[in-house]
Amino acid sequence: MMVLAAAGGSAVVQAAGTDAWEGLRSRLAQWFGRGDAARERGELERLERSAAELEAADTGVADRVRTLQETVWATRIESLLEDLDDDEQRAQAADQLRQLLEEAAPAPAGEAGLVSGNTFNGPTAFQAGDHNRQDVRFGPQP
């Protein structure tokens, strides 16, 4: 349970400020809410505060803020799992969290569009990414 909770805390910190944030944030809040809309809203607010703290952290303290936020969310996840009434509920919630984290995880390096061993001669425009969209135009603008 501690390993799963630590993975959840890490996922929150890694996703904050990225394209993956909205999906992870809403799904994690639903997971915490367990069908309670008010609790889900509260978790959304907590997640947003965490993201804001991570974004606002100065370079000198960014690592400490990241570590603190990972610990906060790992502790919250572990507490929720421990507070569930029985082993069946706990196992079901853990499975849901595992699935949520697997779906939110970035693609493995081989699938992320990485390029290796290429030679570029002359003017080159190159982009690698995770299915984001970018429009690039060369030449005079109309």
PDB file of C-alpha atoms in Angstrom:
ATOM      1  CA  MET A   1       0.000   0.000   0.000  1.00  0.00           C
ATOM      2  CA  MET A   2       2.860   2.378   0.787  1.00  0.00           C
ATOM      3  CA  VAL A   3       4.422   1.828  -2.633  1.00  0.00           C
ATOM      4  CA  LEU A   4       1.126   2.534  -4.376  1.00  0.00           C
ATOM      5  CA  ALA A   5       0.598   5.640  -2.258  1.00  0.00           C
ATOM      6  CA  ALA A   6       4.131   6.857  -3.047  1.00  0.00           C
ATOM      7  CA  ALA A   7       3.474   6.311  -6.771  1.00  0.00           C
ATOM      8  CA  GLY A   8       0.306   8.392  -6.450  1.00  0.00           C
ATOM      9  CA  GLY A   9       2.152  11.227  -4.719  1.00  0.00           C
ATOM     10  CA  SER A  10       4.828  11.164  -7.382  1.00  0.00           C
ATOM     11  CA  ALA A  11       2.223  11.171 -10.164  1.00  0.00           C
ATOM     12  CA  VAL A  12       0.596  14.317  -8.746  1.00  0.00           C
ATOM     13  CA  VAL A  13       3.906  16.177  -8.682  1.00  0.00           C
ATOM     14  CA  GLN A  14       4.993  14.965 -12.133  1.00  0.00           C
ATOM     15  CA  ALA A  15       1.686  15.816 -13.789  1.00  0.00           C
ATOM     16  CA  ALA A  16       1.210  19.276 -12.258  1.00  0.00           C
ATOM     17  CA  GLY A  17       1.698  21.927 -14.919  1.00  0.00           C
ATOM     18  CA  THR A  18       1.662  19.449 -17.827  1.00  0.00           C
ATOM     19  CA  ASP A  19      -0.933  18.408 -20.379  1.00  0.00           C
ATOM     20  CA  ALA A  20      -1.664  15.355 -18.232  1.00  0.00           C
ATOM     21  CA  TRP A  21      -2.693  17.462 -15.231  1.00  0.00           C
ATOM     22  CA  GLU A  22      -6.393  18.008 -15.992  1.00  0.00           C
ATOM     23  CA  GLY A  23      -7.076  14.318 -16.544  1.00  0.00           C
ATOM     24  CA  LEU A  24      -5.123  13.131 -13.531  1.00  0.00           C
ATOM     25  CA  ARG A  25      -6.493  15.887 -11.306  1.00  0.00           C
ATOM     26  CA  SER A  26     -10.145  15.144 -12.068  1.00  0.00           C
ATOM     27  CA  ARG A  27      -9.781  11.358 -11.918  1.00  0.00           C
ATOM     28  CA  LEU A  28      -7.834  11.476  -8.669  1.00  0.00           C
ATOM     29  CA  ALA A  29     -10.417  13.801  -7.121  1.00  0.00           C
ATOM     30  CA  GLN A  30     -13.158  11.345  -8.144  1.00  0.00           C
ATOM     31  CA  TRP A  31     -11.145   8.509  -6.627  1.00  0.00           C
ATOM     32  CA  PHE A  32     -10.796  10.406  -3.354  1.00  0.00           C
ATOM     33  CA  GLY A  33     -14.453  11.506  -3.419  1.00  0.00           C
ATOM     34  CA  ARG A  34     -15.753   7.921  -3.606  1.00  0.00           C
ATOM     35  CA  GLY A  35     -19.108   9.208  -4.881  1.00  0.00           C
ATOM     36  CA  ASP A  36     -19.318  12.197  -2.535  1.00  0.00           C
ATOM     37  CA  ALA A  37     -19.506  15.349  -4.698  1.00  0.00           C
ATOM     38  CA  ALA A  38     -18.553  17.711  -1.862  1.00  0.00           C
ATOM     39  CA  ARG A  39     -15.485  15.669  -0.994  1.00  0.00           C
ATOM     40  CA  GLU A  40     -14.519  15.525  -4.672  1.00  0.00           C
ATOM     41  CA  ARG A  41     -14.711  19.342  -4.917  1.00  0.00           C
ATOM     42  CA  GLY A  42     -12.533  19.617  -1.821  1.00  0.00           C
ATOM     43  CA  GLU A  43      -9.941  17.314  -3.350  1.00  0.00           C
ATOM     44  CA  LEU A  44      -9.974  19.314  -6.587  1.00  0.00           C
ATOM     45  CA  GLU A  45      -9.227  22.434  -4.558  1.00  0.00           C
ATOM     46  CA  ARG A  46      -6.388  20.694  -2.684  1.00  0.00           C
ATOM     47  CA  LEU A  47      -4.911  19.441  -5.951  1.00  0.00           C
ATOM     48  CA  GLU A  48      -5.092  22.931  -7.458  1.00  0.00           C
ATOM     49  CA  ARG A  49      -3.359  24.414  -4.400  1.00  0.00           C
ATOM     50  CA  SER A  50      -0.618  21.815  -4.728  1.00  0.00           C
ATOM     51  CA  ALA A  51      -0.157  22.614  -8.410  1.00  0.00           C
ATOM     52  CA  ALA A  52      -0.012  26.338  -7.630  1.00  0.00           C
ATOM     53  CA  GLU A  53       2.624  25.775  -4.928  1.00  0.00           C
ATOM     54  CA  LEU A  54       4.710  23.675  -7.306  1.00  0.00           C
ATOM     55  CA  GLU A  55       4.462  26.307 -10.034  1.00  0.00           C
ATOM     56  CA  ALA A  56       5.286  29.194  -7.697  1.00  0.00           C
ATOM     57  CA  ALA A  57       8.301  27.500  -6.091  1.00  0.00           C
ATOM     58  CA  ASP A  58      11.561  29.375  -6.601  1.00  0.00           C
ATOM     59  CA  THR A  59      14.423  27.424  -8.122  1.00  0.00           C
ATOM     60  CA  GLY A  60      16.249  27.206  -4.791  1.00  0.00           C
ATOM     61  CA  VAL A  61      13.365  25.479  -3.022  1.00  0.00           C
ATOM     62  CA  ALA A  62      11.668  23.656  -5.895  1.00  0.00           C
ATOM     63  CA  ASP A  63      13.084  20.256  -4.929  1.00  0.00           C
ATOM     64  CA  ARG A  64      11.903  20.650  -1.340  1.00  0.00           C
ATOM     65  CA  VAL A  65       8.437  21.711  -2.487  1.00  0.00           C
ATOM     66  CA  ARG A  66       8.253  18.731  -4.851  1.00  0.00           C
ATOM     67  CA  THR A  67       9.300  16.346  -2.072  1.00  0.00           C
ATOM     68  CA  LEU A  68       6.820  17.888   0.349  1.00  0.00           C
ATOM     69  CA  GLN A  69       3.946  17.627  -2.139  1.00  0.00           C
ATOM     70  CA  GLU A  70       4.826  14.022  -2.988  1.00  0.00           C
ATOM     71  CA  THR A  71       4.765  13.200   0.720  1.00  0.00           C
ATOM     72  CA  VAL A  72       1.496  15.048   1.312  1.00  0.00           C
ATOM     73  CA  TRP A  73      -0.305  13.196  -1.469  1.00  0.00           C
ATOM     74  CA  ALA A  74       1.241   9.832  -0.648  1.00  0.00           C
ATOM     75  CA  THR A  75       0.073  10.268   2.949  1.00  0.00           C
ATOM     76  CA  ARG A  76      -3.444  11.277   1.870  1.00  0.00           C
ATOM     77  CA  ILE A  77      -3.686   8.256  -0.438  1.00  0.00           C
ATOM     78  CA  GLU A  78      -2.364   5.870   2.183  1.00  0.00           C
ATOM     79  CA  SER A  79      -4.768   7.279   4.786  1.00  0.00           C
ATOM     80  CA  LEU A  80      -7.754   6.819   2.501  1.00  0.00           C
ATOM     81  CA  LEU A  81      -6.797   3.218   1.779  1.00  0.00           C
ATOM     82  CA  GLU A  82      -6.248   2.463   5.468  1.00  0.00           C
ATOM     83  CA  ASP A  83      -9.579   4.055   6.461  1.00  0.00           C
ATOM     84  CA  LEU A  84     -11.671   1.876   4.154  1.00  0.00           C
ATOM     85  CA  ASP A  85     -13.915  -0.522   6.068  1.00  0.00           C
ATOM     86  CA  ASP A  86     -12.804  -3.887   4.806  1.00  0.00           C
ATOM     87  CA  ASP A  87     -10.133  -5.655   2.788  1.00  0.00           C
ATOM     88  CA  GLU A  88     -12.390  -5.980  -0.266  1.00  0.00           C
ATOM     89  CA  GLN A  89     -13.053  -2.237  -0.433  1.00  0.00           C
ATOM     90  CA  ARG A  90      -9.355  -1.545   0.106  1.00  0.00           C
ATOM     91  CA  ALA A  91      -8.355  -3.940  -2.685  1.00  0.00           C
ATOM     92  CA  GLN A  92     -10.930  -2.437  -5.045  1.00  0.00           C
ATOM     93  CA  ALA A  93      -9.770   1.129  -4.312  1.00  0.00           C
ATOM     94  CA  ALA A  94      -6.127   0.096  -4.747  1.00  0.00           C
ATOM     95  CA  ASP A  95      -6.934  -1.511  -8.118  1.00  0.00           C
ATOM     96  CA  GLN A  96      -8.777   1.634  -9.229  1.00  0.00           C
ATOM     97  CA  LEU A  97      -5.818   3.778  -8.213  1.00  0.00           C
ATOM     98  CA  ARG A  98      -3.341   1.492 -10.010  1.00  0.00           C
ATOM     99  CA  GLN A  99      -5.405   1.723 -13.192  1.00  0.00           C
ATOM    100  CA  LEU A 100      -5.715   5.499 -12.859  1.00  0.00           C
ATOM    101  CA  LEU A 101      -1.939   5.851 -12.440  1.00  0.00           C
ATOM    102  CA  GLU A 102      -1.169   3.508 -15.338  1.00  0.00           C
ATOM    103  CA  GLU A 103      -3.425   5.517 -17.641  1.00  0.00           C
ATOM    104  CA  ALA A 104      -1.888   8.797 -16.454  1.00  0.00           C
ATOM    105  CA  ALA A 105       1.713   7.610 -16.817  1.00  0.00           C
ATOM    106  CA  PRO A 106       3.740   9.071 -19.689  1.00  0.00           C
ATOM    107  CA  ALA A 107       4.460   6.801 -22.622  1.00  0.00           C
ATOM    108  CA  PRO A 108       7.635   4.709 -22.372  1.00  0.00           C
ATOM    109  CA  ALA A 109      10.684   6.245 -24.033  1.00  0.00           C
ATOM    110  CA  GLY A 110      10.369   4.010 -27.096  1.00  0.00           C
ATOM    111  CA  GLU A 111       6.841   5.255 -27.698  1.00  0.00           C
ATOM    112  CA  ALA A 112       7.404   8.930 -26.977  1.00  0.00           C
ATOM    113  CA  GLY A 113       8.649   9.832 -30.434  1.00  0.00           C
ATOM    114  CA  LEU A 114      12.313   9.960 -29.505  1.00  0.00           C
ATOM    115  CA  VAL A 115      14.772  10.063 -32.366  1.00  0.00           C
ATOM    116  CA  SER A 116      18.192   8.496 -32.332  1.00  0.00           C
ATOM    117  CA  GLY A 117      20.979   8.185 -34.888  1.00  0.00           C
ATOM    118  CA  ASN A 118      19.725  10.801 -37.357  1.00  0.00           C
ATOM    119  CA  THR A 119      21.827  13.285 -39.282  1.00  0.00           C
ATOM    120  CA  PHE A 120      20.401  16.635 -40.322  1.00  0.00           C
ATOM    121  CA  ASN A 121      22.110  18.646 -43.046  1.00  0.00           C
ATOM    122  CA  GLY A 122      21.006  22.179 -43.784  1.00  0.00           C
ATOM    123  CA  PRO A 123      18.054  24.086 -42.311  1.00  0.00           C
ATOM    124  CA  THR A 124      15.950  21.777 -40.202  1.00  0.00           C
ATOM    125  CA  ALA A 125      12.776  21.957 -38.170  1.00  0.00           C
ATOM    126  CA  PHE A 126      12.330  19.073 -35.804  1.00  0.00           C
ATOM    127  CA  GLN A 127       9.684  18.283 -33.222  1.00  0.00           C
ATOM    128  CA  ALA A 128       9.196  15.369 -30.855  1.00  0.00           C
ATOM    129  CA  GLY A 129       6.351  15.038 -28.445  1.00  0.00           C
ATOM    130  CA  ASP A 130       3.437  13.126 -27.049  1.00  0.00           C
ATOM    131  CA  HIS A 131       0.709  13.824 -29.592  1.00  0.00           C
ATOM    132  CA  ASN A 132       0.565  17.553 -28.915  1.00  0.00           C
ATOM    133  CA  ARG A 133      -0.291  19.801 -31.816  1.00  0.00           C
ATOM    134  CA  GLN A 134       1.980  22.472 -33.154  1.00  0.00           C
ATOM    135  CA  ASP A 135       1.526  24.509 -36.315  1.00  0.00           C
ATOM    136  CA  VAL A 136       4.789  25.759 -37.837  1.00  0.00           C
ATOM    137  CA  ARG A 137       4.877  28.002 -40.895  1.00  0.00           C
ATOM    138  CA  PHE A 138       7.996  29.023 -42.769  1.00  0.00           C
ATOM    139  CA  GLY A 139       8.321  31.897 -45.157  1.00  0.00           C
ATOM    140  CA  PRO A 140       6.684  35.316 -45.368  1.00  0.00           C
ATOM    141  CA  GLN A 141       3.495  35.875 -43.415  1.00  0.00           C
ATOM    142  CA  PRO A 142       0.409  36.971 -45.401  1.00  0.00           C
TER     143      PRO A 142
END
